[in-house]
Amino acid sequence: MEWLELTRASADSIRANKLRSGLTTLGVVIGVASVILLVSIGEGMRNYLADIFAGMGSNLLFVSSGKRDTRGAGKGLSTVRKITLEDAQALRQRSLNVVAVAPIVMGGGTVEHGSLSRESLVMGVDENMPLVRTLPLGSGRFISAEDEDGKRRVAVIGRKVARELFGERSVLGLPIKIADARFRIIGIMAPKGQSLGYDFDEMVYIPVSCALDLFNLEGLTSVWIKAGNQTNLQPAIDDVRRILKNRHNNREDFTVVSQADLLETVNQITATMTLVLLGIASISLLVGGIGIMNIMLVSVRERTREIGVRKALGARRRDILLQFLIESVMVSLMGGLVGLALGSLIALGVHAAVPDIPVKITPWSLFVAFGFSMAVGVFFGVAPAQKAAALDPIESLRYE
Amino acid sequence: MIEIENVSKVYKMGDSEVHALRDVQLHVPAGAFVAIVGPSGSGKSTLMNIIGCLDTPSSGSYRLDGQLVSNMRDDALATVRNRKIGFVFQTFNLLPRQTALENVSLPLLYAGVSRRERREQSLAALKRVELTDRALHKPAELSGGQRQRVAIARALVNRPSILLADEPTGNLDQKVGREIIALFERLNRDEGVTLILVTHDRDLAQMAPRRVEIIDGQIVSDLTS
Ligand SMILES: Nc1ncnc2c1ncn2[C@@H]1O[C@H](COP(=O)(O)OP(=O)(O)OP(=O)(O)O)[C@@H](O)[C@H]1O
Ligand SMILES: [Mg+2]
């Protein structure tokens, strides 16, 4: 019997039981939808990270005080010595394996000009910052060594901050209030956008020594270090450990994280998420498959007479087997298509609701949807189809 | 040519056994017209099913055109049914969701005939039972006599050498019944189709040149007039 006819016979039977077939596909719908979600979020995440890390050198190290593993759980040392500007200075001077060391203080505060104000991230930096990360300047100049040494109250502001407080006018030299202290604007950053969870356009940069005073801090938030060797960071890491330990009474009360470590952490998170979604997907595909098997067994029973008639007229086992197998695959494929649509919609919806979650719908989602539902249809359709194929013609014709 | 030798059919029902056929001997040459009569439960349908290769005997042998079919496997039997036999059931056995035309073309489908040929031959078969105008109707939209004519068209569409009819008129009124038997007779006479007919109706049986009577699974008389 030809495929076209087989497909037609199967489509016929599905059409005759629309509601039942529809409900049967639900499991597959959910299964495929979660696979699609999984793929699109996973893919989106990968792209997002690739973008972020492409924007930074691969030879960055981050040092922060307190000992913890890369997953961020503090081990709670009793006395933690903060990392200081002097520590950063020491690293810069004593290691041959680092090319740039940028001390960082992170804080938040209200920035004001006239009657306008907004909350903003304030980053204390010195002239080494642009050596570690490329932060293109829009106009004016960046924080210099003299600014830092002289604790000058100068600020470089992000594009968004500039626009919101000053509109389109030229702001260089204008006064700005940061956390109730008066600063003078010396530069505006070029638009940069989000990266590593920060929106750099909302950032305000001031000299790191000013930031320590302003936020009343004993130590730096972190130190960003650029290693000399692009591919092997270990010598730089070893240097940093040795120098800092030396200065911290031989205690390792700080953490050195490389970009590779960060990447590793993020990968672990994505992998966990993937596993969870994969679990949901496989459970619902299993449930969906069992649903299909169940409904096909019912269908075989209901159509015993039909099978008897077909066999009496010359249908062989294979003909009946294929007819029912195609039916289960079609039911499953329908579920797959609906799941594909649903999964894509949810993915887009999630992205619309929470723009931080990146989503990318790839064309091979289509293959995944087809592949999975096809496999489910075949796998769970075989047993009922075999049952149908093995029916005895006489007994089937006699079946009431 | 049908050669049935010492065929028995036993149904096991738990501890008891039902002997539906006992040691049946029957030869039917090609082109014959045989009526099988007998009381209810005597084994007529059982015999017809064996002749039609729908069922296999418990013992004994059955040769069809010299080919031993009594020990064939189910797919081989399906092919024999498809190529050589047209079966008309008492209860029509049409597929309810398919049109008359589709029902008629089913045997061609399993014979691997192309779509166009199927359509042509099925329409021709429907024409022979004078139902061309009902080709696209579903069985539920047809009268009993029309349904049986569709079933006959389906039995004829593969140009079988043997036409088996198990009480084909049992569900029809007498007038329609006569018409259908007349159609069978014509097929037998004009096209040389071997015709075996099971009936309760003595008058109908009289139309056949040869009458076989079964009682309690045994052939008790085999008369040719
Ligand atoms: N599948 C079966 N299982 C058990 N017994 C069966 C089965 N099929 C038929 N029989 C028995 O075999 C005997 C012959 O049945 P069969 O159907 O051949 O009779 P019949 O002559 O066609 O009767 P009728 O004229 O009523 O159609 C009956 O006693 C019946 O009960
Ligand atoms: Mg009977």
XYZ file of C-alpha atoms and ligand atoms in Angstrom:
657
model
C 0.000 0.000 0.000
C 1.351 3.413 -0.877
C 2.411 6.023 1.610
C -0.094 8.566 0.412
C -2.964 6.154 1.023
C -1.576 5.114 4.399
C -1.244 8.736 5.458
C -4.747 9.434 4.267
C -6.187 6.514 6.222
C -4.385 7.706 9.362
C -5.414 11.336 8.891
C -8.986 10.110 8.448
C -9.017 8.343 11.743
C -7.424 11.288 13.549
C -10.015 13.610 12.066
C -12.787 11.313 13.211
C -11.508 11.674 16.796
C -10.364 15.287 16.874
C -10.818 15.995 20.560
C -9.329 12.712 21.662
C -6.336 13.070 19.380
C -5.897 16.667 20.525
C -5.849 15.759 24.197
C -3.500 12.882 23.512
C -0.920 15.235 22.064
C -0.744 17.389 25.201
C 2.136 15.468 26.719
C 4.137 15.755 23.530
C 3.195 19.439 23.268
C 4.607 20.132 26.718
C 7.633 17.953 26.090
C 8.568 19.576 22.824
C 7.770 23.048 24.169
C 10.236 22.514 27.005
C 12.843 21.219 24.606
C 12.390 24.336 22.491
C 12.599 26.550 25.567
C 15.703 24.733 26.656
C 17.359 25.084 23.322
C 16.443 28.726 22.815
C 17.404 29.882 26.299
C 20.569 27.796 26.310
C 21.511 29.115 22.915
C 20.643 32.679 23.918
C 22.758 32.352 27.049
C 25.713 31.098 25.059
C 25.467 33.953 22.581
C 25.099 36.460 25.383
C 28.175 35.173 27.166
C 30.151 34.964 23.971
C 29.326 38.635 23.415
C 30.342 39.623 26.924
C 33.607 37.767 26.903
C 34.418 38.919 23.424
C 34.272 42.470 24.865
C 36.872 41.696 27.518
C 40.327 40.363 27.154
C 40.586 36.696 27.980
C 43.515 37.487 30.247
C 41.621 39.242 33.030
C 41.901 38.384 36.713
C 39.627 39.642 39.462
C 40.818 39.861 43.057
C 38.426 40.446 45.921
C 38.824 40.173 49.666
C 37.547 37.162 51.568
C 38.232 33.571 50.695
C 35.544 31.819 48.759
C 35.257 29.376 45.961
C 34.085 30.456 42.550
C 30.482 29.688 43.362
C 30.507 32.598 45.751
C 29.865 30.886 49.079
C 31.881 32.658 51.776
C 33.813 30.463 54.169
C 33.714 33.143 56.828
C 37.228 33.971 57.957
C 37.139 35.837 61.266
C 39.512 38.639 60.441
C 39.632 39.549 56.816
C 42.045 42.180 55.826
C 40.655 44.277 53.092
C 42.608 44.701 49.932
C 43.973 48.190 49.888
C 45.277 50.664 47.390
C 48.734 49.756 48.669
C 48.084 46.109 47.834
C 47.200 47.121 44.304
C 50.299 49.254 44.172
C 52.413 46.293 45.298
C 50.943 44.025 42.665
C 51.666 46.573 39.986
C 55.265 46.990 41.067
C 56.332 43.483 42.006
C 54.891 41.212 39.388
C 56.451 40.836 35.989
C 53.522 38.749 34.838
C 50.871 41.439 35.064
C 50.670 44.367 32.712
C 47.969 46.424 34.367
C 46.365 46.590 37.803
C 43.218 48.603 38.328
C 41.858 49.166 41.851
C 38.077 49.293 41.925
C 35.593 50.629 44.455
C 31.942 50.036 43.756
C 29.219 52.051 45.349
C 25.854 53.530 44.702
C 24.567 56.983 45.318
C 22.366 59.807 44.223
C 23.810 61.988 41.503
C 22.278 65.434 41.243
C 22.438 68.499 39.097
C 20.160 71.383 39.895
C 16.725 69.980 40.568
C 17.324 66.731 38.665
C 18.662 63.624 40.339
C 18.930 59.887 39.851
C 20.362 56.824 41.519
C 23.518 55.684 39.892
C 26.355 53.220 40.212
C 29.515 54.975 41.244
C 32.816 53.358 40.400
C 36.066 54.454 41.955
C 38.889 53.934 39.461
C 42.277 55.282 38.580
C 44.172 55.849 35.364
C 44.832 52.095 35.032
C 41.207 51.272 34.398
C 41.329 51.905 30.619
C 44.375 49.619 30.411
C 42.402 46.715 31.800
C 39.105 47.220 30.038
C 38.410 49.109 26.887
C 36.059 51.909 27.899
C 35.822 54.317 24.982
C 35.507 57.952 25.943
C 32.898 60.125 24.240
C 34.395 63.506 25.004
C 36.666 65.148 27.574
C 39.206 62.944 29.362
C 39.307 59.998 31.763
C 40.510 59.999 35.405
C 44.257 60.625 35.399
C 47.049 59.765 37.813
C 47.099 63.397 38.940
C 43.357 63.288 39.679
C 43.930 60.210 41.778
C 47.031 61.417 43.592
C 45.471 64.790 44.278
C 42.113 63.280 45.300
C 40.539 65.707 42.869
C 36.746 65.806 42.913
C 36.337 65.039 39.239
C 33.866 62.681 37.555
C 33.448 60.948 34.210
C 29.803 60.131 33.597
C 27.947 57.635 31.444
C 25.888 58.620 28.465
C 22.549 57.913 30.104
C 23.383 59.849 33.252
C 24.457 62.806 31.130
C 21.287 62.814 29.131
C 18.987 62.487 32.107
C 20.599 65.185 34.207
C 21.710 67.608 31.524
C 19.770 66.855 28.385
C 21.660 67.463 25.203
C 23.830 70.328 26.365
C 27.594 70.200 26.763
C 28.445 69.134 30.285
C 32.243 69.316 30.462
C 33.283 71.447 33.408
C 29.827 71.547 34.920
C 29.338 70.711 38.598
C 27.580 67.489 39.679
C 26.688 66.271 43.151
C 27.529 62.683 43.957
C 26.299 61.299 47.290
C 26.135 64.871 48.578
C 29.698 65.697 47.573
C 30.464 68.206 44.845
C 32.328 66.989 41.757
C 33.227 68.502 38.415
C 32.565 66.668 35.165
C 35.684 66.085 33.084
C 34.459 63.529 30.586
C 31.561 61.543 29.118
C 31.817 57.898 28.161
C 30.842 56.679 24.730
C 27.690 54.526 24.717
C 28.632 51.027 25.798
C 25.537 49.191 26.968
C 25.246 46.307 29.360
C 28.014 43.913 30.133
C 28.697 41.594 33.053
C 25.430 42.653 34.634
C 26.275 46.339 34.729
C 24.851 49.026 32.541
C 27.947 51.060 31.809
C 25.909 53.932 30.426
C 24.508 54.502 33.897
C 27.919 54.473 35.533
C 29.691 57.414 37.126
C 33.490 57.195 37.493
C 35.443 59.100 40.147
C 39.011 58.730 41.450
C 39.304 55.647 43.618
C 40.666 57.546 46.630
C 37.651 59.866 46.496
C 35.370 56.851 46.340
C 37.000 55.339 49.457
C 36.340 58.577 51.319
C 32.902 59.087 49.900
C 31.644 55.643 50.863
C 33.754 55.531 53.977
C 35.450 52.248 53.084
C 38.624 50.664 54.432
C 39.409 48.677 51.342
C 38.828 48.163 47.691
C 35.874 46.258 46.308
C 38.151 44.450 43.918
C 41.230 44.709 41.829
C 41.078 44.040 38.121
C 44.289 42.714 36.688
C 45.438 42.162 33.157
C 47.933 39.324 32.822
C 50.797 39.615 30.417
C 50.299 36.207 28.872
C 47.132 35.768 26.828
C 46.988 32.000 27.045
C 48.593 31.041 30.327
C 47.316 32.985 33.312
C 48.874 30.754 35.918
C 52.125 32.726 36.367
C 50.104 35.885 36.946
C 47.745 34.128 39.371
C 50.717 32.678 41.274
C 52.307 36.135 41.477
C 49.125 37.730 42.782
C 48.689 35.011 45.409
C 52.279 35.221 46.549
C 52.441 38.999 46.755
C 49.114 39.417 48.518
C 49.724 36.574 50.957
C 53.012 38.131 51.804
C 51.300 41.402 52.618
C 48.403 39.724 54.484
C 50.411 37.927 57.209
C 50.720 34.841 55.068
C 46.983 34.279 54.988
C 45.012 33.800 51.860
C 42.056 35.985 52.860
C 41.313 37.005 49.294
C 40.075 35.367 46.140
C 41.589 35.400 42.696
C 39.154 34.608 39.939
C 40.049 34.430 36.290
C 37.717 35.011 33.459
C 37.922 31.299 32.728
C 36.651 30.644 36.266
C 33.742 32.988 35.688
C 32.981 31.315 32.428
C 33.165 27.977 34.193
C 30.686 29.135 36.847
C 28.271 30.425 34.273
C 28.623 27.210 32.319
C 27.786 25.238 35.436
C 24.655 27.302 35.957
C 23.590 26.836 32.358
C 24.303 23.131 32.583
C 22.135 22.801 35.689
C 19.342 24.692 34.020
C 19.685 22.535 30.945
C 19.461 19.404 33.076
C 16.321 20.607 34.827
C 14.633 21.502 31.551
C 15.815 18.268 30.018
C 14.248 16.432 32.943
C 10.932 18.186 32.416
C 11.155 17.561 28.708
C 11.882 13.874 28.978
C 9.250 13.267 31.627
C 6.574 14.983 29.595
C 7.683 13.238 26.436
C 7.454 9.958 28.319
C 4.005 10.829 29.631
C 3.025 12.005 26.162
C 4.308 8.793 24.648
C 2.374 6.666 27.095
C -0.714 8.742 26.329
C -0.246 8.061 22.644
C 0.294 4.374 23.265
C -2.853 4.245 25.352
C -4.989 6.016 22.796
C -3.600 3.854 20.002
C -4.471 0.705 21.949
C -8.010 2.040 22.314
C -8.060 2.866 18.634
C -6.929 -0.636 17.674
C -9.647 -2.143 19.854
C -12.322 0.153 18.442
C -11.314 -0.583 14.913
C -10.939 -4.326 15.241
C -13.659 -4.846 12.650
C -12.019 -2.413 10.255
C -8.762 -4.312 10.644
C -10.649 -7.559 10.021
C -12.176 -6.148 6.838
C -8.837 -4.835 5.585
C -7.169 -8.173 6.284
C -9.996 -10.123 4.657
C -9.470 -7.999 1.553
C -5.762 -8.733 1.394
C -3.990 -6.397 3.822
C -0.786 -7.963 5.086
C 0.709 -7.450 8.547
C 2.973 -4.744 7.212
C 0.076 -2.772 5.736
C -1.796 -2.699 9.038
C 1.373 -2.067 11.042
C 2.308 0.933 8.938
C -1.207 2.339 8.977
C -1.277 2.455 12.769
C 2.333 3.487 13.122
C 1.792 6.416 10.785
C -1.269 7.348 12.778
C 0.665 7.513 16.041
C 3.514 9.406 14.402
C 1.053 11.892 12.950
C -0.588 12.455 16.320
C 2.825 12.904 17.851
C 4.032 15.214 15.077
C 0.990 17.402 15.528
C 1.875 17.651 19.183
C 5.433 18.451 18.167
C 4.363 21.306 15.927
C 2.055 22.793 18.543
C 4.843 22.354 21.097
C 7.242 24.136 18.782
C 4.888 27.088 18.466
C 4.120 27.108 22.176
C 7.772 26.786 23.196
C 8.807 29.627 20.879
C 5.992 31.822 22.155
C 6.928 31.179 25.781
C 10.591 31.831 25.012
C 9.724 35.147 23.377
C 7.331 35.946 26.195
C 9.974 35.271 28.823
C 12.372 37.488 26.956
C 9.772 40.259 26.684
C 8.977 40.041 30.398
C 12.552 39.697 31.639
C 14.887 41.170 29.011
C 17.899 40.015 31.028
C 17.169 36.435 30.052
C 18.540 36.126 26.551
C 16.630 33.967 24.107
C 17.555 32.758 20.675
C 15.238 30.625 18.593
C 17.357 28.596 16.215
C 16.189 26.911 13.050
C 17.293 23.580 14.346
C 14.613 23.857 17.037
C 12.420 22.763 14.190
C 14.464 19.616 13.691
C 14.493 18.990 17.412
C 10.712 19.270 17.551
C 10.312 16.994 14.570
C 12.928 14.536 15.732
C 11.597 14.182 19.255
C 7.953 13.863 18.331
C 8.744 11.480 15.493
C 10.760 9.313 17.859
C 8.006 9.359 20.486
C 5.385 8.465 17.879
C 7.398 5.552 16.542
C 8.587 4.291 19.913
C 5.203 4.316 21.592
C 3.239 3.463 18.458
C 5.022 0.220 17.679
C 3.353 -1.941 20.319
C -0.252 -0.983 19.431
C 0.508 -1.217 15.718
C 1.991 -4.666 16.188
C -1.060 -5.693 18.132
C -3.251 -4.534 15.259
C -1.099 -6.259 12.667
C -1.235 -9.569 14.510
C -5.049 -9.690 14.730
C -6.727 -12.713 13.236
C -9.067 -11.731 10.372
C -11.910 -14.047 11.321
C -11.902 -13.118 14.984
C -11.696 -9.444 14.111
C -14.638 -9.674 11.726
C -16.646 -11.393 14.428
C -15.688 -8.738 17.027
C -18.661 -6.734 18.229
C -10.336 -25.558 -8.638
C -11.102 -26.164 -4.972
C -9.970 -29.464 -3.419
C -10.909 -30.007 0.192
C -9.839 -33.333 1.698
C -10.762 -34.628 5.166
C -11.008 -31.142 6.583
C -12.018 -30.781 10.230
C -12.327 -27.660 12.315
C -12.362 -27.901 16.075
C -12.926 -24.976 18.424
C -11.688 -25.513 21.940
C -13.859 -23.824 24.534
C -12.193 -24.458 27.857
C -12.683 -28.176 28.494
C -15.272 -28.806 25.787
C -14.606 -28.976 22.064
C -16.892 -27.783 19.307
C -16.542 -29.762 16.092
C -17.637 -27.169 13.554
C -16.520 -29.354 10.634
C -15.920 -33.112 10.597
C -13.977 -34.802 7.856
C -15.319 -32.666 5.038
C -14.637 -33.682 1.451
C -15.456 -31.182 -1.281
C -14.223 -30.587 -4.811
C -15.444 -27.615 -6.771
C -14.200 -27.224 -10.355
C -13.558 -23.792 -11.806
C -16.666 -22.057 -13.114
C -19.109 -24.045 -10.978
C -22.110 -22.639 -9.097
C -22.657 -24.352 -5.750
C -25.210 -23.593 -3.063
C -24.454 -24.660 0.498
C -27.442 -25.197 2.740
C -27.965 -26.459 6.255
C -29.406 -25.494 9.601
C -28.006 -22.769 11.767
C -24.773 -23.704 13.490
C -24.114 -26.591 11.110
C -20.736 -25.223 9.990
C -21.550 -23.433 6.729
C -19.724 -20.221 7.608
C -16.792 -22.171 8.971
C -16.460 -23.988 5.659
C -16.804 -20.758 3.685
C -14.112 -19.083 5.749
C -11.753 -21.952 5.064
C -12.534 -21.898 1.350
C -12.010 -18.118 1.389
C -8.610 -18.512 3.100
C -9.782 -16.436 6.042
C -9.363 -19.414 8.320
C -7.301 -22.589 8.295
C -8.503 -26.125 9.011
C -7.543 -27.945 12.234
C -6.745 -31.001 10.138
C -7.036 -32.115 6.543
C -5.803 -30.345 3.453
C -7.071 -27.636 1.171
C -5.661 -27.030 -2.281
C -6.637 -24.025 -4.322
C -5.676 -24.223 -7.997
C -3.205 -26.922 -7.017
C -1.587 -24.768 -4.334
C -1.660 -26.136 -0.789
C -3.127 -23.273 1.200
C -4.099 -25.136 4.374
C -0.705 -24.603 5.969
C 0.169 -21.186 4.617
C 1.113 -18.334 6.908
C -1.114 -15.320 7.322
C 0.613 -12.928 4.923
C 0.648 -15.569 2.189
C -3.044 -16.224 2.828
C -3.714 -12.495 2.611
C -2.154 -12.443 -0.821
C -4.232 -15.422 -1.955
C -7.394 -13.737 -0.656
C -6.448 -10.564 -2.433
C -5.700 -12.188 -5.797
C -8.159 -15.048 -6.124
C -11.121 -14.571 -3.870
C -14.040 -12.228 -3.648
C -15.956 -12.494 -0.389
C -19.453 -11.141 0.155
C -20.444 -11.096 3.813
C -23.895 -11.309 5.288
C -23.221 -8.093 7.223
C -21.642 -6.198 4.290
C -18.553 -5.226 6.314
C -18.048 -1.869 4.635
C -15.798 0.729 6.269
C -18.214 3.366 7.545
C -15.994 6.420 7.110
C -15.099 5.699 3.502
C -17.153 6.325 0.395
C -18.555 3.517 -1.732
C -15.759 4.136 -4.222
C -13.064 3.968 -1.552
C -14.572 0.830 -0.079
C -14.609 -0.822 -3.476
C -10.999 0.103 -4.183
C -9.613 -1.390 -0.942
C -8.577 -4.746 -2.491
C -6.799 -2.862 -5.290
C -4.979 -0.784 -2.704
C -3.533 -3.924 -1.129
C -2.769 -5.333 -4.570
C -0.547 -2.319 -5.214
C -2.580 -0.936 -8.115
C -1.884 2.698 -9.015
C -4.212 5.450 -7.948
C -5.635 6.105 -11.403
C -6.149 2.438 -12.178
C -7.844 1.967 -8.821
C -10.298 4.700 -9.573
C -11.052 3.400 -13.033
C -11.490 -0.217 -12.013
C -13.549 0.650 -8.940
C -15.880 2.825 -10.997
C -16.213 -0.024 -13.496
C -17.068 -2.435 -10.672
C -19.661 -0.016 -9.303
C -21.104 0.275 -12.778
C -21.611 -3.480 -12.935
C -23.773 -3.308 -9.805
C -25.479 -0.181 -11.183
C -24.309 2.129 -8.417
C -22.182 4.627 -10.324
C -24.374 7.480 -9.105
C -23.711 6.538 -5.467
C -19.936 6.292 -5.776
C -19.233 9.155 -3.391
C -21.797 8.204 -0.772
C -20.833 6.740 2.577
C -22.399 3.396 3.595
C -24.706 5.147 6.089
C -26.232 7.058 3.181
C -27.093 3.866 1.287
C -29.944 1.383 1.563
C -29.288 -2.219 2.625
C -29.502 -3.486 -0.938
C -27.191 -0.719 -2.153
C -24.694 -1.515 0.584
C -24.675 -5.155 -0.415
C -24.143 -4.133 -4.029
C -21.157 -2.030 -2.944
C -19.848 -5.084 -1.089
C -20.333 -7.170 -4.243
C -18.546 -4.554 -6.355
C -15.698 -4.717 -3.848
C -15.633 -8.527 -4.118
C -15.487 -8.249 -7.912
C -13.029 -5.430 -8.336
C -9.933 -7.641 -8.253
C -11.444 -9.966 -10.897
C -11.339 -12.969 -8.553
C -11.748 -16.475 -9.909
C -13.891 -17.459 -6.916
C -16.804 -15.527 -5.504
C -17.919 -16.577 -2.028
C -21.189 -15.279 -0.624
C -22.174 -16.197 2.921
C -25.905 -15.499 3.136
C -25.561 -12.350 1.035
C -29.317 -11.788 1.007
C -30.003 -12.614 4.644
C -30.405 -8.964 5.571
C -32.348 -7.964 2.464
C -35.977 -8.271 1.401
C -36.888 -10.984 -1.074
C -37.097 -8.799 -4.163
C -33.679 -7.237 -3.619
C -32.352 -10.679 -2.710
C -33.506 -12.084 -6.069
C -31.847 -9.236 -7.933
C -28.576 -9.903 -6.219
C -28.694 -13.614 -6.892
C -29.502 -12.847 -10.525
C -26.392 -10.671 -10.636
C -24.323 -13.557 -9.208
C -25.776 -15.937 -11.768
C -24.857 -13.613 -14.600
C -21.300 -13.337 -13.334
C -21.066 -17.119 -13.128
C -22.578 -17.713 -16.528
C -21.015 -14.864 -18.520
C -17.601 -14.566 -16.898
C -16.989 -18.060 -15.619
C -16.506 -17.006 -12.023
C -16.713 -19.914 -9.591
C -19.648 -19.119 -7.308
C -20.290 -20.593 -3.868
C -23.367 -19.382 -2.083
C -24.513 -20.102 1.450
C -28.219 -19.636 1.987
C -31.089 -20.589 4.232
C -33.520 -19.994 1.433
C -34.480 -23.325 -0.250
C -35.857 -21.513 -3.321
C -32.649 -19.593 -3.790
C -30.644 -22.769 -3.427
C -32.718 -24.343 -6.183
C -31.253 -21.803 -8.629
C -27.859 -23.436 -8.252
C -27.077 -26.474 -10.389
C -25.321 -28.108 -7.425
C -26.455 -28.121 -3.823
C -24.398 -29.274 -0.842
C -26.138 -29.846 2.481
C -24.280 -29.695 5.785
C -25.638 -30.900 9.084
C -23.630 -30.867 12.285
C -20.353 -30.229 10.483
C -20.748 -33.029 7.988
C -21.759 -33.040 4.342
C -24.896 -35.139 4.216
C -25.848 -34.632 0.597
C -24.226 -33.296 -2.556
C -26.753 -33.081 -5.415
C -26.246 -31.907 -8.961
C -29.353 -31.340 -11.062
N -14.827 -18.844 17.076
C -15.587 -19.856 17.493
N -15.399 -20.348 18.715
C -16.133 -21.372 19.161
N -17.080 -21.943 18.437
C -17.320 -21.475 17.209
C -16.597 -20.420 16.673
N -17.036 -20.180 15.421
C -18.010 -21.073 15.195
N -18.187 -21.848 16.264
C -19.133 -22.938 16.385
O -19.004 -23.727 15.240
C -20.284 -24.170 14.831
C -20.495 -23.801 13.373
O -20.591 -22.423 13.241
P -20.874 -21.697 11.879
O -20.769 -20.252 12.080
O -20.005 -22.291 10.834
O -22.381 -22.118 11.588
P -23.314 -21.698 10.392
O -23.702 -22.954 9.710
O -22.696 -20.667 9.578
O -24.572 -21.128 11.133
P -25.544 -19.937 10.673
O -26.410 -20.497 9.619
O -26.286 -19.602 11.893
O -24.674 -18.816 10.187
C -21.291 -23.514 15.766
O -21.687 -24.483 16.721
C -20.547 -22.424 16.425
O -20.980 -22.258 17.739
Mg -23.051 -18.599 9.116
